[in-house]
Amino acid sequence: MNFVSLRFCAFFVAAVFVYYVLPRRARQPWLLACSCFFYMCWNPAYIVLILFSAFSTYLCGRALAVLGAPAAGNRGRRRAAMAVSLAANLGILFFFKYYNFFAQSANGLLAARGFPAVPLLGVLLPVGISFYTFQAIGYTVDVYRGSVSAEQRFWRYLLFISFFPQLVAGPIERSGNILPQLQLPARFSYERAKSGLVLMLWGYIQKMVVADRLALLADTVYAQGGALGGWATATATVLFCFELYCDFSSYTDIARGAARILGVELMENFRSPFLSQSVAEFWRNWHISLSSFFRDYLYIPLGGSRRGLARTCVNTMVVFLCSGLWHGAAWTFVAWGLLHGLYLVCGRLTLPLRKRLYTALRVPYGCLPARLWRTAWTFALVAFSMIFFRAGGMDAALSMVRSLLRPGAFPGREAVLAWGMDGPDLLLSAVCVAAVVLCDVLRRRWGSLSARLLQKPLAVQWAVLLAGVLTVAIFGMYGEGYVEKPFIYFQF
């Protein structure tokens, strides 16, 4: 059930209406029923996986609660309980997402040595499995560390794992944030509902007006694998960066808005990432729930930056190798992750040299030209890595990279129109990208734009909301003959 569908809109209106009509004690069971129904609309059989993930981590939490605080006599049993829970969740993730990838990679080596091939499995990747398994793993580790108490009621814990607004593509929430909110169902609030609707509307604008429009050119050029030339590759890659950003950010905003209407506040997942002045800052502002997950549950336990420069660099590469694999079971995602790890390692190693260079050139490190240069350079690095993220395979990605090295003369009008967009769509796409950048600049300066809007007079609020609805109605990608595009992160 895609967020960008009339079916979801009808489902959500019914879910909210019944939620606030029911007595407060019945609201959370109703939300759980809605969440299970929502997920079963994708594939009813895969609800078993969520139940398995939730039940295994719930039992682990209860076992840790029974064993009590760490002591000399129970540390082994506590570790065993957590290990079983982690193995169960990572096991189903490996089976459905990574088995065929590693089997295919192994088969190439086996065939070269005359050994029989490892059989492949005909299984589909369950929607959202990377998100809810990580959320369940985070709960297990938090209970083990003692940072949260084990949830006593299974149905409430299952709702935490399966809460439908963020079930399919995040944010990857922490139990310390969501479980306390689920214990006390909120009363209906007009102001909170209005704030949620503003967030949802902004999400629909990003998805239907911006992301799906930019996909026209990006999909066309990447389908040709570099054959359209370096200018086409560069343009498509830049537009894909904004397509991916608006596509994923739109899902997050719709999810956060829907959850807010239901009285649950989800974490922010993006903070103007393309205005970052370093790749490290980019990752503090991009997919925040995932980057903070890897920081807290992998990077810091590995030693973080506390064990010397060499160990810090190794830890960084391990984290981004895992991040690449989390995004997809393909060598292109491995390359994408390792490339970002390399960016961070090089950034850390060269920072003193770069600061000395600024001093030698007598350019203040914080002056506007220097900040603009760092922002542009960071975006260029991120955009280059996105070639591997978007390409259909390593051969296609390398072909796209080679095309950048021989751009040739800028193509004429007819050649540009062959990239997948006509003149009006190209112009509108440029306006959309400029609008996204402007909104991010204003967000950096003013904070939440939706909160700022809701402080304005009521007439201004409704005028802006009406303008947003008209923007979707006039410029949105939908209607007869248009094939609805799922959110990109659904595949992860």
PDB file of C-alpha atoms in Angstrom, residues 230-373:
ATOM      1  CA  GLY A 230      29.419  12.601 -20.186  1.00  0.00           C
ATOM      2  CA  TRP A 231      27.149  15.650 -20.100  1.00  0.00           C
ATOM      3  CA  ALA A 232      24.108  13.391 -19.897  1.00  0.00           C
ATOM      4  CA  THR A 233      25.747  11.321 -17.142  1.00  0.00           C
ATOM      5  CA  ALA A 234      26.663  14.408 -15.111  1.00  0.00           C
ATOM      6  CA  THR A 235      23.200  15.947 -15.474  1.00  0.00           C
ATOM      7  CA  ALA A 236      21.404  12.690 -14.672  1.00  0.00           C
ATOM      8  CA  THR A 237      23.610  12.066 -11.644  1.00  0.00           C
ATOM      9  CA  VAL A 238      22.993  15.525 -10.186  1.00  0.00           C
ATOM     10  CA  LEU A 239      19.255  15.155 -10.756  1.00  0.00           C
ATOM     11  CA  PHE A 240      19.319  11.658  -9.257  1.00  0.00           C
ATOM     12  CA  CYS A 241      20.897  13.072  -6.086  1.00  0.00           C
ATOM     13  CA  PHE A 242      17.930  15.385  -5.687  1.00  0.00           C
ATOM     14  CA  GLU A 243      15.506  12.658  -6.776  1.00  0.00           C
ATOM     15  CA  LEU A 244      16.818  10.306  -4.095  1.00  0.00           C
ATOM     16  CA  TYR A 245      16.843  13.042  -1.473  1.00  0.00           C
ATOM     17  CA  CYS A 246      13.295  14.208  -2.215  1.00  0.00           C
ATOM     18  CA  ASP A 247      12.012  10.648  -2.614  1.00  0.00           C
ATOM     19  CA  PHE A 248      13.367   9.433   0.721  1.00  0.00           C
ATOM     20  CA  SER A 249      12.763  12.704   2.562  1.00  0.00           C
ATOM     21  CA  SER A 250       9.185  12.724   1.266  1.00  0.00           C
ATOM     22  CA  TYR A 251       8.543   9.263   2.719  1.00  0.00           C
ATOM     23  CA  THR A 252      10.001  10.385   6.043  1.00  0.00           C
ATOM     24  CA  ASP A 253       7.886  13.544   6.107  1.00  0.00           C
ATOM     25  CA  ILE A 254       4.691  11.661   5.247  1.00  0.00           C
ATOM     26  CA  ALA A 255       5.527   9.067   7.911  1.00  0.00           C
ATOM     27  CA  ARG A 256       6.331  11.713  10.528  1.00  0.00           C
ATOM     28  CA  GLY A 257       3.195  13.674   9.661  1.00  0.00           C
ATOM     29  CA  ALA A 258       0.956  10.606   9.831  1.00  0.00           C
ATOM     30  CA  ALA A 259       2.509   9.519  13.132  1.00  0.00           C
ATOM     31  CA  ARG A 260       2.135  13.037  14.548  1.00  0.00           C
ATOM     32  CA  ILE A 261      -1.590  13.026  13.776  1.00  0.00           C
ATOM     33  CA  LEU A 262      -1.780   9.767  15.735  1.00  0.00           C
ATOM     34  CA  GLY A 263       0.070  11.370  18.648  1.00  0.00           C
ATOM     35  CA  VAL A 264       3.499   9.802  18.038  1.00  0.00           C
ATOM     36  CA  GLU A 265       6.580  11.917  17.328  1.00  0.00           C
ATOM     37  CA  LEU A 266       9.157  10.236  15.074  1.00  0.00           C
ATOM     38  CA  MET A 267      12.772  11.329  14.810  1.00  0.00           C
ATOM     39  CA  GLU A 268      14.013  13.673  12.101  1.00  0.00           C
ATOM     40  CA  ASN A 269      15.863  11.841   9.328  1.00  0.00           C
ATOM     41  CA  PHE A 270      17.293  14.676   7.195  1.00  0.00           C
ATOM     42  CA  ARG A 271      18.750  18.102   7.953  1.00  0.00           C
ATOM     43  CA  SER A 272      19.624  19.884   4.694  1.00  0.00           C
ATOM     44  CA  PRO A 273      22.329  17.322   3.782  1.00  0.00           C
ATOM     45  CA  PHE A 274      23.382  18.903   0.480  1.00  0.00           C
ATOM     46  CA  LEU A 275      24.466  22.059   2.320  1.00  0.00           C
ATOM     47  CA  SER A 276      27.080  20.071   4.253  1.00  0.00           C
ATOM     48  CA  GLN A 277      30.692  21.262   4.105  1.00  0.00           C
ATOM     49  CA  SER A 278      32.248  17.814   4.498  1.00  0.00           C
ATOM     50  CA  VAL A 279      31.266  14.212   3.910  1.00  0.00           C
ATOM     51  CA  ALA A 280      31.342  13.670   7.677  1.00  0.00           C
ATOM     52  CA  GLU A 281      28.811  16.477   8.099  1.00  0.00           C
ATOM     53  CA  PHE A 282      26.781  15.026   5.221  1.00  0.00           C
ATOM     54  CA  TRP A 283      26.384  11.775   7.142  1.00  0.00           C
ATOM     55  CA  ARG A 284      25.309  13.652  10.250  1.00  0.00           C
ATOM     56  CA  ASN A 285      22.464  15.111   8.181  1.00  0.00           C
ATOM     57  CA  TRP A 286      21.561  12.271   5.778  1.00  0.00           C
ATOM     58  CA  HIS A 287      19.521   9.227   6.818  1.00  0.00           C
ATOM     59  CA  ILE A 288      20.186  10.200  10.409  1.00  0.00           C
ATOM     60  CA  SER A 289      18.435   7.178  11.906  1.00  0.00           C
ATOM     61  CA  LEU A 290      20.723   4.748  10.034  1.00  0.00           C
ATOM     62  CA  SER A 291      23.959   6.687  10.514  1.00  0.00           C
ATOM     63  CA  SER A 292      23.258   7.090  14.241  1.00  0.00           C
ATOM     64  CA  PHE A 293      22.403   3.366  14.447  1.00  0.00           C
ATOM     65  CA  PHE A 294      25.773   2.395  12.984  1.00  0.00           C
ATOM     66  CA  ARG A 295      27.514   4.959  15.197  1.00  0.00           C
ATOM     67  CA  ASP A 296      25.949   3.701  18.438  1.00  0.00           C
ATOM     68  CA  TYR A 297      25.796  -0.043  17.756  1.00  0.00           C
ATOM     69  CA  LEU A 298      28.863  -0.661  15.570  1.00  0.00           C
ATOM     70  CA  TYR A 299      31.367   2.213  15.356  1.00  0.00           C
ATOM     71  CA  ILE A 300      31.574   3.008  19.080  1.00  0.00           C
ATOM     72  CA  PRO A 301      31.651  -0.681  20.184  1.00  0.00           C
ATOM     73  CA  LEU A 302      34.530  -1.211  17.716  1.00  0.00           C
ATOM     74  CA  GLY A 303      36.418   1.508  19.543  1.00  0.00           C
ATOM     75  CA  GLY A 304      35.290   4.563  17.604  1.00  0.00           C
ATOM     76  CA  SER A 305      38.048   7.149  17.440  1.00  0.00           C
ATOM     77  CA  ARG A 306      39.481   6.326  20.880  1.00  0.00           C
ATOM     78  CA  ARG A 307      42.147   3.803  19.831  1.00  0.00           C
ATOM     79  CA  GLY A 308      44.426   5.740  17.554  1.00  0.00           C
ATOM     80  CA  LEU A 309      44.263   7.001  13.996  1.00  0.00           C
ATOM     81  CA  ALA A 310      44.828   3.663  12.257  1.00  0.00           C
ATOM     82  CA  ARG A 311      42.086   1.917  14.235  1.00  0.00           C
ATOM     83  CA  THR A 312      39.731   4.862  13.615  1.00  0.00           C
ATOM     84  CA  CYS A 313      40.257   4.537   9.863  1.00  0.00           C
ATOM     85  CA  VAL A 314      39.636   0.782   9.960  1.00  0.00           C
ATOM     86  CA  ASN A 315      36.480   1.252  12.036  1.00  0.00           C
ATOM     87  CA  THR A 316      35.219   3.853   9.567  1.00  0.00           C
ATOM     88  CA  MET A 317      35.749   1.530   6.601  1.00  0.00           C
ATOM     89  CA  VAL A 318      33.997  -1.348   8.405  1.00  0.00           C
ATOM     90  CA  VAL A 319      30.989   0.846   9.191  1.00  0.00           C
ATOM     91  CA  PHE A 320      30.608   2.048   5.619  1.00  0.00           C
ATOM     92  CA  LEU A 321      31.103  -1.431   4.197  1.00  0.00           C
ATOM     93  CA  CYS A 322      28.166  -2.491   6.377  1.00  0.00           C
ATOM     94  CA  SER A 323      26.223   0.609   5.336  1.00  0.00           C
ATOM     95  CA  GLY A 324      26.725  -0.254   1.680  1.00  0.00           C
ATOM     96  CA  LEU A 325      25.584  -3.836   2.223  1.00  0.00           C
ATOM     97  CA  TRP A 326      22.590  -2.644   4.250  1.00  0.00           C
ATOM     98  CA  HIS A 327      21.454  -0.615   1.247  1.00  0.00           C
ATOM     99  CA  GLY A 328      21.635  -3.485  -1.179  1.00  0.00           C
ATOM    100  CA  ALA A 329      23.060  -6.920  -1.869  1.00  0.00           C
ATOM    101  CA  ALA A 330      25.171  -5.886  -4.866  1.00  0.00           C
ATOM    102  CA  TRP A 331      28.776  -4.960  -5.536  1.00  0.00           C
ATOM    103  CA  THR A 332      27.697  -1.475  -6.595  1.00  0.00           C
ATOM    104  CA  PHE A 333      26.442  -0.789  -3.072  1.00  0.00           C
ATOM    105  CA  VAL A 334      29.639  -2.226  -1.610  1.00  0.00           C
ATOM    106  CA  ALA A 335      31.610   0.180  -3.826  1.00  0.00           C
ATOM    107  CA  TRP A 336      29.332   3.063  -2.826  1.00  0.00           C
ATOM    108  CA  GLY A 337      29.794   2.340   0.869  1.00  0.00           C
ATOM    109  CA  LEU A 338      33.566   1.887   0.640  1.00  0.00           C
ATOM    110  CA  LEU A 339      33.852   5.087  -1.384  1.00  0.00           C
ATOM    111  CA  HIS A 340      32.144   7.040   1.396  1.00  0.00           C
ATOM    112  CA  GLY A 341      34.382   5.356   3.947  1.00  0.00           C
ATOM    113  CA  LEU A 342      37.388   6.408   1.883  1.00  0.00           C
ATOM    114  CA  TYR A 343      36.056   9.967   1.712  1.00  0.00           C
ATOM    115  CA  LEU A 344      35.862  10.130   5.509  1.00  0.00           C
ATOM    116  CA  VAL A 345      39.292   8.583   6.033  1.00  0.00           C
ATOM    117  CA  CYS A 346      40.912  10.973   3.548  1.00  0.00           C
ATOM    118  CA  GLY A 347      39.026  13.891   5.066  1.00  0.00           C
ATOM    119  CA  ARG A 348      40.333  13.037   8.528  1.00  0.00           C
ATOM    120  CA  LEU A 349      43.914  12.534   7.312  1.00  0.00           C
ATOM    121  CA  THR A 350      44.066  15.708   5.225  1.00  0.00           C
ATOM    122  CA  LEU A 351      42.239  18.115   7.560  1.00  0.00           C
ATOM    123  CA  PRO A 352      45.417  19.588   9.149  1.00  0.00           C
ATOM    124  CA  LEU A 353      46.975  20.040   5.707  1.00  0.00           C
ATOM    125  CA  ARG A 354      43.881  21.764   4.346  1.00  0.00           C
ATOM    126  CA  LYS A 355      43.722  24.147   7.292  1.00  0.00           C
ATOM    127  CA  ARG A 356      47.400  25.038   6.795  1.00  0.00           C
ATOM    128  CA  LEU A 357      46.634  25.676   3.131  1.00  0.00           C
ATOM    129  CA  TYR A 358      43.870  28.114   4.064  1.00  0.00           C
ATOM    130  CA  THR A 359      46.308  29.897   6.369  1.00  0.00           C
ATOM    131  CA  ALA A 360      49.016  30.044   3.699  1.00  0.00           C
ATOM    132  CA  LEU A 361      46.559  31.510   1.194  1.00  0.00           C
ATOM    133  CA  ARG A 362      45.300  33.940   3.845  1.00  0.00           C
ATOM    134  CA  VAL A 363      41.738  32.744   3.347  1.00  0.00           C
ATOM    135  CA  PRO A 364      39.669  32.603   6.560  1.00  0.00           C
ATOM    136  CA  TYR A 365      38.387  29.048   7.018  1.00  0.00           C
ATOM    137  CA  GLY A 366      34.887  30.285   7.864  1.00  0.00           C
ATOM    138  CA  CYS A 367      34.476  32.939   5.173  1.00  0.00           C
ATOM    139  CA  LEU A 368      31.600  32.636   2.702  1.00  0.00           C
ATOM    140  CA  PRO A 369      33.681  31.731  -0.412  1.00  0.00           C
ATOM    141  CA  ALA A 370      35.478  28.990   1.542  1.00  0.00           C
ATOM    142  CA  ARG A 371      32.191  27.604   2.856  1.00  0.00           C
ATOM    143  CA  LEU A 372      30.632  27.651  -0.621  1.00  0.00           C
ATOM    144  CA  TRP A 373      33.663  25.860  -2.040  1.00  0.00           C
TER     145      TRP A 373
END
